[in-house]
């Protein structure tokens, strides 16, 4: 039996991860038709919203999800790595990340992104989000397929604004976004 149709809405979620630094504000594993909307998530030591957790690009139950209109800010404070305001892992067809405001995310050494599509993230439409002031980049995909990044504002992130770790065919489309930065930051991450 699998959990489904869960709504997490209109909450203040804060002061998390102080005892276990890997604690996320919202953590949802392979959950179809989940709505995480209109929450304010802040003052945590790890990721704000962590969703999916099905490694690779295989078939999952995770579909038709909405992560929308959340305010996510002031996370990690330089204590953890490999984090995002919103973090996805695995396939999630017909899902969206819409209208979120994400800022002030600080990693220890590597990986503090506003929106982070990690391994196998697939099927996301990411639009109308505002991301600023992360210690690495505003948007980052490690590897994934068929994600749309459209009509977002990504600005003043410290190292770069947009990044792609390992490129797959059709990783993502990036259209009609506003990207603003000042040196020494760059617009696109150079693959390492």
Tab-separated table of C-alpha atoms in Angstrom:
chain	number	residue	atom	x	y	z
A	1	UNK	CA	0.000	0.000	0.000
A	2	UNK	CA	1.323	3.426	-0.913
A	3	UNK	CA	0.429	6.794	0.594
A	4	UNK	CA	-1.136	9.239	-1.876
A	5	UNK	CA	-3.139	12.450	-2.202
A	6	UNK	CA	-1.404	14.197	0.691
A	7	UNK	CA	-1.768	17.962	1.132
A	8	UNK	CA	0.646	20.052	3.204
A	9	UNK	CA	-0.736	23.575	3.107
A	10	UNK	CA	-0.720	26.901	4.970
A	11	UNK	CA	1.931	26.002	7.561
A	12	UNK	CA	4.864	27.735	9.221
A	13	UNK	CA	7.692	25.198	9.287
A	14	UNK	CA	10.825	26.398	11.054
A	15	UNK	CA	13.543	25.653	13.589
A	16	UNK	CA	14.286	22.191	12.137
A	17	UNK	CA	17.443	20.126	11.790
A	18	UNK	CA	19.106	21.347	14.945
A	19	UNK	CA	19.565	17.839	16.380
A	20	UNK	CA	19.822	15.913	13.110
A	21	UNK	CA	21.308	18.191	10.470
A	22	UNK	CA	19.805	16.074	7.655
A	23	UNK	CA	16.215	16.828	8.692
A	24	UNK	CA	14.213	18.537	5.904
A	25	UNK	CA	11.338	20.940	6.484
A	26	UNK	CA	9.058	18.699	4.375
A	27	UNK	CA	10.139	15.213	3.278
A	28	UNK	CA	7.911	13.161	0.952
A	29	UNK	CA	9.108	9.908	-0.587
A	30	UNK	CA	7.375	8.156	-3.522
A	31	UNK	CA	4.003	9.924	-3.012
A	32	UNK	CA	1.627	10.444	-5.944
A	33	UNK	CA	-0.653	13.476	-6.196
A	34	UNK	CA	0.975	15.383	-3.361
A	35	UNK	CA	0.332	19.105	-2.824
A	36	UNK	CA	2.881	21.129	-0.878
A	37	UNK	CA	1.511	24.658	-1.137
A	38	UNK	CA	1.386	28.045	0.611
A	39	UNK	CA	3.865	27.172	3.367
A	40	UNK	CA	6.643	29.276	4.820
A	41	UNK	CA	9.729	27.158	5.522
A	42	UNK	CA	12.762	28.733	7.208
A	43	UNK	CA	15.419	28.527	9.927
A	44	UNK	CA	16.446	24.957	9.115
A	45	UNK	CA	19.798	23.274	8.714
A	46	UNK	CA	19.038	21.321	5.554
A	47	UNK	CA	16.672	21.322	2.553
A	48	UNK	CA	13.313	23.090	2.713
A	49	UNK	CA	11.239	20.620	0.641
A	50	UNK	CA	12.681	17.219	-0.338
A	51	UNK	CA	10.494	15.236	-2.720
A	52	UNK	CA	10.557	11.938	-4.622
A	53	UNK	CA	13.509	9.875	-3.432
A	54	UNK	CA	13.320	7.272	-6.167
A	55	UNK	CA	16.854	7.001	-7.574
A	56	UNK	CA	17.272	7.116	-11.345
A	57	UNK	CA	14.770	7.706	-14.123
A	58	UNK	CA	12.675	4.551	-13.794
A	59	UNK	CA	8.921	4.298	-13.320
A	60	UNK	CA	7.598	5.519	-9.972
A	61	UNK	CA	4.290	6.164	-8.271
A	62	UNK	CA	5.357	9.784	-7.880
A	63	UNK	CA	3.131	11.728	-10.318
A	64	UNK	CA	0.938	14.831	-10.538
A	65	UNK	CA	2.617	16.734	-7.731
A	66	UNK	CA	2.374	20.451	-6.970
A	67	UNK	CA	5.077	22.267	-4.991
A	68	UNK	CA	3.657	25.770	-5.284
A	69	UNK	CA	3.548	29.223	-3.713
A	70	UNK	CA	5.853	28.422	-0.810
A	71	UNK	CA	8.272	30.889	0.759
A	72	UNK	CA	11.524	29.065	1.554
A	73	UNK	CA	14.429	30.961	3.088
A	74	UNK	CA	17.331	31.111	5.534
A	75	UNK	CA	18.497	27.503	5.359
A	76	UNK	CA	21.658	25.569	6.294
A	77	UNK	CA	23.707	28.533	7.567
A	78	UNK	CA	26.861	26.921	6.179
A	79	UNK	CA	26.437	23.716	8.225
A	80	UNK	CA	25.471	21.149	5.505
A	81	UNK	CA	26.106	20.373	1.820
A	82	UNK	CA	24.163	19.122	-1.216
A	83	UNK	CA	20.958	20.993	-0.401
A	84	UNK	CA	18.186	22.911	-2.085
A	85	UNK	CA	15.317	25.140	-1.185
A	86	UNK	CA	13.351	22.581	-3.209
A	87	UNK	CA	15.059	19.237	-3.904
A	88	UNK	CA	13.710	16.499	-6.200
A	89	UNK	CA	15.026	13.011	-6.847
A	90	UNK	CA	13.585	10.663	-9.477
A	91	UNK	CA	10.791	10.616	-12.017
A	92	UNK	CA	7.621	12.638	-11.374
A	93	UNK	CA	5.530	13.009	-14.551
A	94	UNK	CA	3.001	15.846	-14.801
A	95	UNK	CA	4.412	17.634	-11.769
A	96	UNK	CA	5.115	21.312	-11.162
A	97	UNK	CA	7.194	23.665	-9.070
A	98	UNK	CA	5.374	26.992	-9.378
A	99	UNK	CA	5.400	30.434	-7.822
A	100	UNK	CA	7.835	29.748	-4.979
A	101	UNK	CA	10.053	32.415	-3.418
A	102	UNK	CA	13.435	31.004	-2.372
A	103	UNK	CA	16.400	32.884	-0.873
A	104	UNK	CA	19.336	32.819	1.580
A	105	UNK	CA	20.593	29.240	1.300
A	106	UNK	CA	24.182	28.732	2.443
A	107	UNK	CA	26.165	25.462	2.211
A	108	UNK	CA	29.331	24.459	4.045
A	109	UNK	CA	31.483	23.528	1.000
A	110	UNK	CA	29.386	22.531	-1.998
A	111	UNK	CA	25.839	22.451	-3.275
A	112	UNK	CA	23.393	25.098	-2.102
A	113	UNK	CA	20.804	25.635	-4.811
A	114	UNK	CA	17.407	27.279	-4.883
A	115	UNK	CA	15.780	24.555	-6.993
A	116	UNK	CA	17.747	21.318	-7.293
A	117	UNK	CA	16.644	18.508	-9.639
A	118	UNK	CA	18.929	15.675	-8.594
A	119	UNK	CA	19.520	12.232	-10.091
A	120	UNK	CA	16.854	11.095	-12.528
A	121	UNK	CA	14.510	14.036	-11.980
A	122	UNK	CA	12.111	13.868	-14.880
A	123	UNK	CA	8.780	15.371	-15.860
A	124	UNK	CA	8.878	18.629	-13.873
A	125	UNK	CA	7.558	21.968	-15.098
A	126	UNK	CA	9.326	24.705	-13.124
A	127	UNK	CA	7.824	28.141	-13.657
A	128	UNK	CA	7.159	31.554	-12.102
A	129	UNK	CA	9.628	31.013	-9.241
A	130	UNK	CA	11.887	33.687	-7.744
A	131	UNK	CA	15.295	32.489	-6.546
A	132	UNK	CA	18.110	34.658	-5.148
A	133	UNK	CA	21.111	34.631	-2.848
A	134	UNK	CA	22.187	31.013	-2.694
A	135	UNK	CA	25.843	30.209	-2.135
A	136	UNK	CA	26.088	28.161	-5.362
A	137	UNK	CA	23.318	28.547	-7.977
A	138	UNK	CA	19.670	29.400	-8.432
A	139	UNK	CA	18.774	26.326	-10.492
A	140	UNK	CA	20.773	23.094	-10.811
A	141	UNK	CA	20.139	19.692	-12.382
A	142	UNK	CA	22.523	16.834	-11.644
A	143	UNK	CA	21.072	14.645	-14.367
A	144	UNK	CA	17.516	14.242	-15.531
A	145	UNK	CA	15.208	14.435	-18.510
A	146	UNK	CA	12.343	16.436	-19.920
A	147	UNK	CA	12.100	19.186	-17.347
A	148	UNK	CA	10.888	22.642	-18.384
A	149	UNK	CA	12.316	25.744	-16.717
A	150	UNK	CA	10.164	28.650	-17.908
A	151	UNK	CA	9.366	32.219	-16.773
A	152	UNK	CA	11.448	32.202	-13.575
A	153	UNK	CA	13.530	34.987	-12.055
A	154	UNK	CA	16.955	33.699	-10.993
A	155	UNK	CA	19.229	36.384	-9.619
A	156	UNK	CA	22.278	37.285	-7.578
A	157	UNK	CA	23.355	33.780	-6.611
A	158	UNK	CA	26.955	33.718	-5.509
A	159	UNK	CA	28.790	31.320	-7.897
A	160	UNK	CA	26.482	30.921	-10.907
A	161	UNK	CA	22.811	31.229	-11.762
A	162	UNK	CA	22.054	28.003	-13.698
A	163	UNK	CA	23.910	24.688	-13.735
A	164	UNK	CA	23.866	21.253	-15.261
A	165	UNK	CA	25.970	18.494	-13.714
A	166	UNK	CA	25.785	15.531	-16.067
A	167	UNK	CA	24.023	16.203	-19.348
A	168	UNK	CA	21.470	13.735	-20.695
A	169	UNK	CA	19.693	14.109	-24.013
A	170	UNK	CA	16.740	16.428	-23.377
A	171	UNK	CA	17.879	17.275	-19.832
A	172	UNK	CA	15.834	20.432	-19.707
A	173	UNK	CA	14.516	23.324	-21.725
A	174	UNK	CA	15.281	26.792	-20.408
A	175	UNK	CA	13.059	29.525	-21.883
A	176	UNK	CA	11.841	33.045	-21.081
A	177	UNK	CA	13.637	33.250	-17.716
A	178	UNK	CA	15.156	36.409	-16.268
A	179	UNK	CA	18.741	35.817	-15.114
A	180	UNK	CA	20.603	38.623	-13.316
A	181	UNK	CA	24.035	38.500	-11.676
A	182	UNK	CA	27.138	40.521	-11.017
A	183	UNK	CA	30.774	39.452	-11.196
A	184	UNK	CA	32.524	37.411	-9.981
A	185	UNK	CA	29.414	35.205	-10.375
A	186	UNK	CA	28.668	33.808	-13.842
A	187	UNK	CA	25.435	32.968	-15.612
A	188	UNK	CA	26.166	29.285	-16.362
A	189	UNK	CA	28.087	26.774	-14.266
A	190	UNK	CA	31.153	25.360	-15.928
A	191	UNK	CA	31.013	21.558	-15.678
A	192	UNK	CA	33.636	20.174	-13.345
